[in-house]
XYZ file of C-alpha atoms in Angstrom:
599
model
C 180.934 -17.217 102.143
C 179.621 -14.568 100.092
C 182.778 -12.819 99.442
C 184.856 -16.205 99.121
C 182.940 -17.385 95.991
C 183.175 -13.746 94.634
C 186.872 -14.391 95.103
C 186.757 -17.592 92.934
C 184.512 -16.443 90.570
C 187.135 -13.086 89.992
C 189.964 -15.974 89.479
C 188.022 -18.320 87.074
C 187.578 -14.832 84.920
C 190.986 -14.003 84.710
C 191.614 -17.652 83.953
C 189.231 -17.354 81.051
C 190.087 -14.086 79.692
C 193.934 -15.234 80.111
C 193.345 -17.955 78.115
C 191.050 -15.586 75.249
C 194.385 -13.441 75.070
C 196.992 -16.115 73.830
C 194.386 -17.702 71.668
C 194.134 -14.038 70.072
C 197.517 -13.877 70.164
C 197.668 -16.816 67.303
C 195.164 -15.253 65.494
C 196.657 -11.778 66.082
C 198.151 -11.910 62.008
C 194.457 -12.178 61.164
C 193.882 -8.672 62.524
C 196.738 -6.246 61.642
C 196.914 -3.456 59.833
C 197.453 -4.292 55.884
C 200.269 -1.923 53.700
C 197.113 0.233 52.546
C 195.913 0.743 56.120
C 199.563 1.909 57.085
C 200.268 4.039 53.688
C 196.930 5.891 54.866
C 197.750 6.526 57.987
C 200.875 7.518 56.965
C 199.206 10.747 54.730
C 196.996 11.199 57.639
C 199.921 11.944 59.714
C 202.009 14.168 57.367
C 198.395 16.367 57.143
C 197.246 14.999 53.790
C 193.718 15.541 54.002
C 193.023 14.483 50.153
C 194.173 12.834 47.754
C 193.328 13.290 43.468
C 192.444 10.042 41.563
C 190.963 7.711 39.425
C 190.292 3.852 41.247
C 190.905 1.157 39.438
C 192.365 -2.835 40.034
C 195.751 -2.438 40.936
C 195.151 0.506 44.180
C 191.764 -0.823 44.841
C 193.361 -1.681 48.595
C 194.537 1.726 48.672
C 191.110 2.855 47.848
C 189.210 0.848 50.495
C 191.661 1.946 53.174
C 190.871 6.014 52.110
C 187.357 4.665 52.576
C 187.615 3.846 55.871
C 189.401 7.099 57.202
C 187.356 9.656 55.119
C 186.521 11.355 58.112
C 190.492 12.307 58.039
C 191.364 12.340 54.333
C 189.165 12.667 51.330
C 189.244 10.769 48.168
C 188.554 13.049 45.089
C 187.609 11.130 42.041
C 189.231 12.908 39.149
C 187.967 11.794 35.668
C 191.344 11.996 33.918
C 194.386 11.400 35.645
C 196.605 14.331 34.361
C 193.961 16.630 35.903
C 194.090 14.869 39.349
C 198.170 15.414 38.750
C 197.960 19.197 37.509
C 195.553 19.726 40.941
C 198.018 18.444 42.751
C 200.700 20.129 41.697
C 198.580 23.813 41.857
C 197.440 22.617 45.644
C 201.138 22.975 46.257
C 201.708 25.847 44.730
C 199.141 27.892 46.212
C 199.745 26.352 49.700
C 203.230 25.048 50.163
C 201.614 22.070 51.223
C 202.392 18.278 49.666
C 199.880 17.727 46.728
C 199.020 14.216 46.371
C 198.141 12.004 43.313
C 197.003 8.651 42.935
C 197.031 6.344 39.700
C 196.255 2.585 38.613
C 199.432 0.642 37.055
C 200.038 1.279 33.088
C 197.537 3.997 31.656
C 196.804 5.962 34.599
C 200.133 6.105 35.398
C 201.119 7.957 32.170
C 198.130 10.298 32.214
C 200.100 11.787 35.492
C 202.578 12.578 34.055
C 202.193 15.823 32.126
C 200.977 17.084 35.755
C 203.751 15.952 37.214
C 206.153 17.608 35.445
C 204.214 20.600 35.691
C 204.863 20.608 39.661
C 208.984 19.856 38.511
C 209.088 22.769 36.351
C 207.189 25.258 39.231
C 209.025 23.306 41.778
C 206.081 22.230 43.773
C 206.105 19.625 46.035
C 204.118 16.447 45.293
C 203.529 12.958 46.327
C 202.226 10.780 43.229
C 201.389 7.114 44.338
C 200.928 4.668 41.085
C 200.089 1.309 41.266
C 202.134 -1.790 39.471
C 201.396 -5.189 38.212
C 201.859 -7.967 41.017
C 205.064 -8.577 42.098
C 204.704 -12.307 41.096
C 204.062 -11.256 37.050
C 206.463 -8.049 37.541
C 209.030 -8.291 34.427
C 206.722 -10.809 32.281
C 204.931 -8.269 29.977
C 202.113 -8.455 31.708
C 199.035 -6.811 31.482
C 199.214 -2.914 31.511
C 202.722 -3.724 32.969
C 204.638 -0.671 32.326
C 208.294 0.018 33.579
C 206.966 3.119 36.153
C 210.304 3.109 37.305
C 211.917 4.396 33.768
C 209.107 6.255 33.168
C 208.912 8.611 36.195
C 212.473 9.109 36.827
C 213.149 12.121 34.789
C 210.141 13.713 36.497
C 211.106 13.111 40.337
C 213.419 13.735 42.690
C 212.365 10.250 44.413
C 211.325 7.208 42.868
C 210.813 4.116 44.438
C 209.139 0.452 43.540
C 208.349 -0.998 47.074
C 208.573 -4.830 46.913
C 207.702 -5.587 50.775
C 204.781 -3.540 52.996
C 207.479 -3.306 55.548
C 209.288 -0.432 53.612
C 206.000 2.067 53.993
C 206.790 3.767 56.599
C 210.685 4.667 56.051
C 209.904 4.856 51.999
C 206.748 7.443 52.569
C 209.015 9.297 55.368
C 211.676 9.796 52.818
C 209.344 10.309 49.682
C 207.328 13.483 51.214
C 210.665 14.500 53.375
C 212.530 14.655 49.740
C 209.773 16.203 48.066
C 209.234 19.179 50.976
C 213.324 19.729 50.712
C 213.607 19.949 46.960
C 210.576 21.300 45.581
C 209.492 18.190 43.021
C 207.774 14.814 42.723
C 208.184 12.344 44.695
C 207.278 8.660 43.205
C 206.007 5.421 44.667
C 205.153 2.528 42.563
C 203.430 0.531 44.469
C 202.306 -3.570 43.091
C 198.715 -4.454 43.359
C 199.463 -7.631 45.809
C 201.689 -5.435 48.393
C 198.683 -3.046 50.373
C 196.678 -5.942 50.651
C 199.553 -8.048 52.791
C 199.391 -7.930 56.213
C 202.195 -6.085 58.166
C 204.144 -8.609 60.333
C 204.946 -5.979 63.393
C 203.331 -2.575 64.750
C 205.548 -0.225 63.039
C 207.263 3.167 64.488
C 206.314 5.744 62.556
C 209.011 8.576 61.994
C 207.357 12.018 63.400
C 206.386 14.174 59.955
C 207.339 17.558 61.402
C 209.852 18.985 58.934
C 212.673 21.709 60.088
C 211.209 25.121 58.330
C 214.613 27.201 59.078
C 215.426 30.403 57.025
C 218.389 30.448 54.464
C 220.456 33.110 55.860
C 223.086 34.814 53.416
C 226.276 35.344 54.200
C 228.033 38.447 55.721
C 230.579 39.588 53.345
C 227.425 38.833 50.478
C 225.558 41.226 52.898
C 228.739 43.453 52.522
C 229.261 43.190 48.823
C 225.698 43.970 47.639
C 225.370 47.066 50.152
C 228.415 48.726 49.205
C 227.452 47.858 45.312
C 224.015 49.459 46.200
C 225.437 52.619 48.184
C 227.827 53.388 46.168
C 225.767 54.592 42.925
C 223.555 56.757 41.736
C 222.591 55.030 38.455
C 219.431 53.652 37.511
C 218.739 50.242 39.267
C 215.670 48.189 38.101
C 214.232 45.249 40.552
C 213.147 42.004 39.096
C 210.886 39.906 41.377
C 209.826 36.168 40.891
C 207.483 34.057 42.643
C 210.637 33.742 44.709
C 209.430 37.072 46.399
C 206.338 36.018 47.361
C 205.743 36.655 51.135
C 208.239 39.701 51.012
C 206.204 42.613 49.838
C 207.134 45.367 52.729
C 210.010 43.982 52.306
C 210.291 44.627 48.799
C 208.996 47.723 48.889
C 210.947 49.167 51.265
C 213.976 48.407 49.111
C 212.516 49.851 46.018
C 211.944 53.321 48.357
C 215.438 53.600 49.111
C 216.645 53.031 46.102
C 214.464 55.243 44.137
C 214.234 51.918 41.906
C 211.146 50.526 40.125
C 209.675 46.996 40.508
C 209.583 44.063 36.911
C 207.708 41.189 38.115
C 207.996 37.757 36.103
C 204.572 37.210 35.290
C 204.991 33.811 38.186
C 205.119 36.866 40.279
C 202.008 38.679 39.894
C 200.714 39.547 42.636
C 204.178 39.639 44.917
C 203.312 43.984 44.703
C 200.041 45.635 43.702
C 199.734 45.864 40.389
C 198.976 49.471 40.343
C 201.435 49.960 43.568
C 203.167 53.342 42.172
C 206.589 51.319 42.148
C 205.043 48.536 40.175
C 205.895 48.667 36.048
C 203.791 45.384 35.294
C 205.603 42.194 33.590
C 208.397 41.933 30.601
C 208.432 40.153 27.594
C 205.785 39.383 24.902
C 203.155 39.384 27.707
C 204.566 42.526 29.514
C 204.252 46.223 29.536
C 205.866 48.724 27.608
C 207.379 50.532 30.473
C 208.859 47.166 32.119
C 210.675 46.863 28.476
C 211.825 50.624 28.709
C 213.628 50.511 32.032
C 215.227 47.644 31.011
C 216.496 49.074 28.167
C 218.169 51.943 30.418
C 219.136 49.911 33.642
C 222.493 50.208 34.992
C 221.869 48.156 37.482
C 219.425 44.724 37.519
C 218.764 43.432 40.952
C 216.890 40.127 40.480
C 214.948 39.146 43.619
C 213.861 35.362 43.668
C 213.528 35.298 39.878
C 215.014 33.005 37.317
C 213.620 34.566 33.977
C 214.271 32.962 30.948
C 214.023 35.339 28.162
C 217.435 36.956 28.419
C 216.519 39.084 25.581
C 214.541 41.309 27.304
C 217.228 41.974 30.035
C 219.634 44.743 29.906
C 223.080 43.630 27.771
C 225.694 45.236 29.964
C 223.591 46.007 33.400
C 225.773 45.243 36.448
C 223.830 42.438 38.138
C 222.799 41.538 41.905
C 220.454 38.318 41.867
C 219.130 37.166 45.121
C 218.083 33.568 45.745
C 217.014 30.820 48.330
C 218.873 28.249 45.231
C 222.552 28.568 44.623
C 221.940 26.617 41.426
C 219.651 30.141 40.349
C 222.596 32.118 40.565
C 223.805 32.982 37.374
C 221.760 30.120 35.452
C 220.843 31.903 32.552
C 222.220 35.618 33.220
C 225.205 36.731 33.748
C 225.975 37.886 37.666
C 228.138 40.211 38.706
C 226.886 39.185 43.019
C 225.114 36.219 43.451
C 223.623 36.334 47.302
C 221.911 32.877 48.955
C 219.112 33.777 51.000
C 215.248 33.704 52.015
C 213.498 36.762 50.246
C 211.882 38.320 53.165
C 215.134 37.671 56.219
C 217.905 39.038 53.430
C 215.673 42.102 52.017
C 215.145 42.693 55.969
C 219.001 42.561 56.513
C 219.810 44.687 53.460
C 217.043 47.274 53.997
C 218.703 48.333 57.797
C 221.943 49.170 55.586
C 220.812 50.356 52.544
C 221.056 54.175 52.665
C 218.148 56.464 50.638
C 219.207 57.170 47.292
C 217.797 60.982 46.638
C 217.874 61.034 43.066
C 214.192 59.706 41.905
C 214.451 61.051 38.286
C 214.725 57.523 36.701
C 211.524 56.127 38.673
C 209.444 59.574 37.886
C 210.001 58.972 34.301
C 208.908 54.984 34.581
C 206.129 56.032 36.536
C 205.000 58.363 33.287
C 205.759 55.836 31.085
C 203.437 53.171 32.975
C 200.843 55.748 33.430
C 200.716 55.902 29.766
C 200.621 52.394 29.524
C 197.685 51.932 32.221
C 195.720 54.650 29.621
C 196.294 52.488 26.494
C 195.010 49.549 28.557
C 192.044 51.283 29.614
C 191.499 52.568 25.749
C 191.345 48.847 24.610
C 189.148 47.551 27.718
C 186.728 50.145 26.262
C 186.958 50.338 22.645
C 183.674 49.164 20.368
C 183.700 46.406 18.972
C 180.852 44.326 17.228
C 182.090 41.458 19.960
C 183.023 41.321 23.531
C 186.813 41.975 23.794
C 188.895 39.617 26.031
C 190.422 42.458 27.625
C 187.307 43.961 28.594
C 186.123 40.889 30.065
C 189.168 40.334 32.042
C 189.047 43.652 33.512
C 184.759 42.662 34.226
C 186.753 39.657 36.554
C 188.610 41.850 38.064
C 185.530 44.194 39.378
C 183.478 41.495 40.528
C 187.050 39.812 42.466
C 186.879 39.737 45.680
C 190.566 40.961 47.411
C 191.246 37.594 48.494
C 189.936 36.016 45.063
C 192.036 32.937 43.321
C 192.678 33.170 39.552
C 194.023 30.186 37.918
C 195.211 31.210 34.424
C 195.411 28.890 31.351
C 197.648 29.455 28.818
C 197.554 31.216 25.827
C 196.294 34.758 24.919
C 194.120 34.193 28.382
C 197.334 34.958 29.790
C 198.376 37.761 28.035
C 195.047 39.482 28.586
C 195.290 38.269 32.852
C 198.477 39.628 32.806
C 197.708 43.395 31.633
C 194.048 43.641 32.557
C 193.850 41.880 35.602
C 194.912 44.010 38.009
C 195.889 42.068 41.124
C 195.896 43.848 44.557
C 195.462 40.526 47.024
C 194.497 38.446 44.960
C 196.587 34.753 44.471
C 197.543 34.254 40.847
C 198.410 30.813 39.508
C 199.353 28.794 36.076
C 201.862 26.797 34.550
C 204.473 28.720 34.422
C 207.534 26.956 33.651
C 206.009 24.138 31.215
C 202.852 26.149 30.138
C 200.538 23.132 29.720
C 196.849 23.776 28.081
C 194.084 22.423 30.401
C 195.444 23.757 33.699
C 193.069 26.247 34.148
C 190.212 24.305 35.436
C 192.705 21.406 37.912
C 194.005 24.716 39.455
C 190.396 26.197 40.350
C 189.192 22.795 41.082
C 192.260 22.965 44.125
C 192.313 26.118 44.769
C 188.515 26.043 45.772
C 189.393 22.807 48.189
C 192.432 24.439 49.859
C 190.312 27.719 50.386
C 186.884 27.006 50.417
C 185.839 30.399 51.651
C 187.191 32.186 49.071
C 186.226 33.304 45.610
C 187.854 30.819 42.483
C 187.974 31.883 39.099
C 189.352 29.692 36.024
C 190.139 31.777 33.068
C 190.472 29.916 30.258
C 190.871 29.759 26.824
C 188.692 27.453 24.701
C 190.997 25.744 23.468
C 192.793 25.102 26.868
C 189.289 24.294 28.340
C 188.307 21.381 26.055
C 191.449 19.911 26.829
C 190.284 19.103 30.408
C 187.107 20.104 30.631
C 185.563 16.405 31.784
C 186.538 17.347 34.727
C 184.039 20.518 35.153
C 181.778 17.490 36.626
C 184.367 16.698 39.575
C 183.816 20.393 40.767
C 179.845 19.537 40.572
C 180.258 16.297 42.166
C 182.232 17.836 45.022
C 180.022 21.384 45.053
C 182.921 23.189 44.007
C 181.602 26.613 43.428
C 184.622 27.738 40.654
C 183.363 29.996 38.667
C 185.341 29.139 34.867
C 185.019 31.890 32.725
C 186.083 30.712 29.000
C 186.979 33.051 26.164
C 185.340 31.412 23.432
C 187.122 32.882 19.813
C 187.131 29.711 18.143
C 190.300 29.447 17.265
C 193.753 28.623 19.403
C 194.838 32.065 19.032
C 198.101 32.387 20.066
C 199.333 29.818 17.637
C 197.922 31.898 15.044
C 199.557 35.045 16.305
C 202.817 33.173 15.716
C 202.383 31.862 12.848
C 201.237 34.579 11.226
C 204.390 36.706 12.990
C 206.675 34.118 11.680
C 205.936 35.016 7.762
C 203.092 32.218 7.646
C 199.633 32.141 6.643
C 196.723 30.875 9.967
C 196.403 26.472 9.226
C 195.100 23.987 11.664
C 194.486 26.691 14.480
C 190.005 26.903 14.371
C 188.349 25.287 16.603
C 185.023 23.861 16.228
C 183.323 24.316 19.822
C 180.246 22.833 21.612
C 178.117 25.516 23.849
C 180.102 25.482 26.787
C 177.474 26.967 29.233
C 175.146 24.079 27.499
C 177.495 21.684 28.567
C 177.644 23.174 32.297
C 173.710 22.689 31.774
C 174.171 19.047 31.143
C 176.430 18.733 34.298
C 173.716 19.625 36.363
C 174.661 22.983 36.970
C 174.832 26.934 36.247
C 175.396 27.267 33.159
C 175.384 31.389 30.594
C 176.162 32.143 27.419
C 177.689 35.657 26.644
C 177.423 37.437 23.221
C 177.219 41.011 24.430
C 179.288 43.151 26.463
C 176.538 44.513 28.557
C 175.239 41.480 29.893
C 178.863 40.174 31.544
C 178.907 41.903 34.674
C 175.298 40.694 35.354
C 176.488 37.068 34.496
C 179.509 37.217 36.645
C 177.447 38.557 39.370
C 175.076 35.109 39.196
C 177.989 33.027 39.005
C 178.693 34.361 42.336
C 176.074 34.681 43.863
C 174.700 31.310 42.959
C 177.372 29.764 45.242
C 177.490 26.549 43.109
C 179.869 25.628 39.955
C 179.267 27.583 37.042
C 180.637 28.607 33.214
C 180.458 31.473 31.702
C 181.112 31.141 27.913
C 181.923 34.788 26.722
C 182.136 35.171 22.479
C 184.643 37.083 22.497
C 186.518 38.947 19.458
C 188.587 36.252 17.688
C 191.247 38.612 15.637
C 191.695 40.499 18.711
C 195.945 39.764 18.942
C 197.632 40.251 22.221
C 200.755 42.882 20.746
C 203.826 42.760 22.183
C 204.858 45.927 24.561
C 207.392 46.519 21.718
C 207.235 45.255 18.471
C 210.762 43.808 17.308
C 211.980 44.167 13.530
C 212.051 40.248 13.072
C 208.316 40.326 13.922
C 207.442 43.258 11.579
C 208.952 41.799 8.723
C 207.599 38.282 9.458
C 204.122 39.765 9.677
C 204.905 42.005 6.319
C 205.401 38.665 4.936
C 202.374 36.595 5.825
C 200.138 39.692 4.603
C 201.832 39.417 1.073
C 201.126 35.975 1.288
C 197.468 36.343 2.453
C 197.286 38.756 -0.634
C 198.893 36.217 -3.061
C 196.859 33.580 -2.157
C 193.711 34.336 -0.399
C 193.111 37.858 -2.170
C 192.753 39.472 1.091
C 194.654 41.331 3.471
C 193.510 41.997 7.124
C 194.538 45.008 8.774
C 197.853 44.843 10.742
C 197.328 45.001 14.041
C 200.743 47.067 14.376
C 199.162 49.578 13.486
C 197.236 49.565 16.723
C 200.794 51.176 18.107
């Protein structure tokens, strides 16, 4: 009897519970996912673990949905919008990875987008996600209604406005897919109604694992370069971009057999060792004397994963190899005698087993003096006196304290000069705005650089005028125990604009700066913050920084007529500066001391 009413008490259940599951099944709409649960999940799966931004109205969904998976993805509140964009676009950079973005409709869409055009430029790939008026209002001038669409689509090589939550998951697929396989911003304006709205369906998603295949060159390339190559015994000069990066033995290894020094765009530094006996430093205004010199006497240019812009410093009749993963690189702004598609590191490989030793090594003996000399005029100016600190003393302080596996993001301006000739990379990853050289990206790129590696040493060096512009955001690295370590060269002035005006024939206007006390301010954040005014008391203050394992700035006083000169001075700029000194005379009654005439 027992086991009968067990029976009928087993059936009654099933009865009941049958009857709970079609009543849920009405309700079911009540309990799926919403547009900002799936665009989540959607990161999640592609390996976005967080995502730069400021909350407001319009991705408020968005924002409770990264709420309620922060134990897979981490919101980082950004206090101005173009930092969140330019932290993006260095995460990429330094990892490969997708940065991602995230801004409310109108205003905080347009603060991206100096960022974003940042990561175009360096051809980074990022995700931005901006928000958009609801669709009901779209196209009625409404409130911080702003045509995204127009405005991003210069920037990106996707740009969507989604109208329906049911495009997510083939719109993200195709946004991060397009941004991996070109390199650039991808855009999704999304309206404020749409992540709220329930999805109708589960949804598929499409698997985010993305093909990582090598771009092999072609044979009779392979064939054309090698007999160019073995068939001389001229002087050949390697140029290396970023393009390079990931190829040093590689790299190397060509340079040894062909007796041939290494130029590395100053993207590049760090692709060799800077004092790697092969290694002549960078060209240009920011470069080295003995980069400018081989140039000048190169037969042969063989650019490897470089695109540099200022033709003037290349040789005028060199025969030219040039080496790229882009075919739209080849030839883009030099002229190419062999262009050769290819990954850096598979083609070198290829070229290297077919490449035979050139014996003649006169050419690289004599750039190897000539950069020797160079390395003892740098050290001269790291240690002249000077009543201040001098930036390229400091710079070389960085470097001594660095640890091998350090991060240094640069700002621009004469910061970069002085990184470029006094910081003397061995490991160590180097990163800035190359391609648009935007002020303020010197602290975004710490701020990422210390979430992508959070083991490692970060360093920010900035200028002060480059540091005000986004230096709000010194309190996201203290919210988010960031321990960057932002050293700013405080000369009062935006120096390098002076330098050029002052090149160009002009007298120094609009160019001082009137500065708080930075390591004050880092004080008022709530943190580590020391001031700098002599040179014997930096190494002590870097070595706090580090080991107070929290955010700190330094703020160094350092020399403010100190001018970064050019590796070789040109006639145009000798007889621009001849003429702002007779126009200082004129009309100030003074006349400072050319610094030529530290040559």
């Amino acid at each position: 009897m027992r086991q009968r009413a067990s029976c009928q008490d087993k059936g009654k259940n099933q009865t009941i519970l049958h009857k709970l599951r079609q009543k849920s099944k009405e309700c079911l709409p009540v309990f799926r996912k919403n547009g900002a649960d799936v665009l989540v999940e959607l990161l999640i799966e592609w390996g976005v673990d967080h995502v730069y931004g400021m909350p407001g109205d319009s991705i408020n969904a968005i924002i409770e949905a990264l709420r309620q998976r922060k134990d897979k993805i981490r919101f980082i509140q950004v206090r101005h919008e173009e930092a969140g964009a330019l932290a993006a676009a260095a995460y990429a950079k330094l990892t490969g990875k997708l940065g991602v973005c995230m801004a409310v409709a109108g205003p905080g869409a347009i603060h991206m987008l100096n960022g974003l055009y940042d990561a175009k430029l360096d051809h980074a790939p990022v995700l931005a996600i901006t928000g958009q008026v609801d669709t009901a209002v779209m196209g009625l001038d409404y409130f911080q209604e702003v045509n995204v669409s127009r405005l991003f689509d210069d920037v990106a090589v996707y740009n969507q406005l989604l109208i329906s939550p049911v495009q997510l998951p083939a719109v993200v697929n195709q946004a991060i897919r397009t941004a991996y396989a070109e390199k650039g911003v991808a855009v999704l304006a999304i309206p404020g109604n749409l992540p709220a709205m329930k999805m109708e369906k589960d949804t598929r998603y499409t698997s985010p694992r993305v093909a990582k295949g090598t771009m092999q060159p072609l044979a009779h390339d392979v064939d054309a370069v090698c007999a160019a190559l073995n068939q001389t015994d001229k002087n050949i000069v390697i140029l290396a971009g970023k393009g390079a990066r990931g190829a040093r033995a590689e790299l190397l290894a060509l340079a040894e057999k062909l007796g041939a020094p290494i130029v590395l765009t100053l993207p590049a530094k760090g692709v060799i060792p800077d004092r790697h006996p092969y290694c002549l430093g960078g060209l240009g205004l920011l470069g080295t004397r003995a980069a400018y010199e081989a140039m000048q006497k190169a037969d042969i240019l063989f650019m490897v994963g470089a695109s540099y812009p200022f033709t003037i410093y290349l040789p005028e009749n060199a025969f030219t190899i040039q080496l790229d993963i882009s075919a739209r690189q080849i030839g883009k702004r030099y002229a190419v005698d062999i262009g050769i598609i290819g990954e850096a590191k598979s083609t070198l490989s290829q070229l290297n087993e077919r490449i035979a030793y050139h014996e003649n090594r006169e050419f690289l003996a004599s750039c190897k003096a000539n950069m020797d000399k160079w390395w003892k005029k740098m050290e001269s100016r790291e240690e002249a006196e000077s009543p201040k600190i001098l930036p390229e003393y400091a710079t070389r302080a960085m470097e001594e304290v660095a640890d091998d596996d350090a991060v240094l993001s640069c700002d621009v301006g004469n910061v970069t000069v002085w990184a470029a000739r006094h910081f003397r990379c061995t490991n160590q990853h180097f990163i800035l705005s190359s391609w648009l050289a935007t002020l303020g990206c010197g602290l975004p790129g710490a701020i990422a650089a210390q979430i992508a590696y959070p083991e490692r040493q970060v360093f920010a060096l900035c200028g002060d005028g480059g540091f005000a512009m986004t230096m709000a955001d010194f309190v996201t690295a203290v919210k988010y125990d960031l321990p960057i370590i932002v050293v700013v060269f405080n000369n009062q002035k935006i120096a390098m604009i002076t330098f050029e005006q002052e090149v160009l024939g002009n007298l120094e206007y609009g160019t001082g700066l009137v500065n708080p006390n930075f390591a004050a301010y880092a004080q008022s954040c709530g943190t580590l913050g020391i001031r700098v005014e002599k040179k014997e008391d930096l190494l002590p203050a870097l070595r706090q920084a580090i080991n107070a394992k929290r955010p700190c700035i330094i703020d160094v006083l350092v020399e403010a007529d100190e001018i970064p000169m050019p590796p070789k001075v040109l006639k145009e700029q000798a007889i621009g500066y001849a003429k702002h000194l007779a126009k200082e005379l004129w009309e100030e009654g003074r006349m400072s001391l050319p610094p030529i005439l530290r040559l």
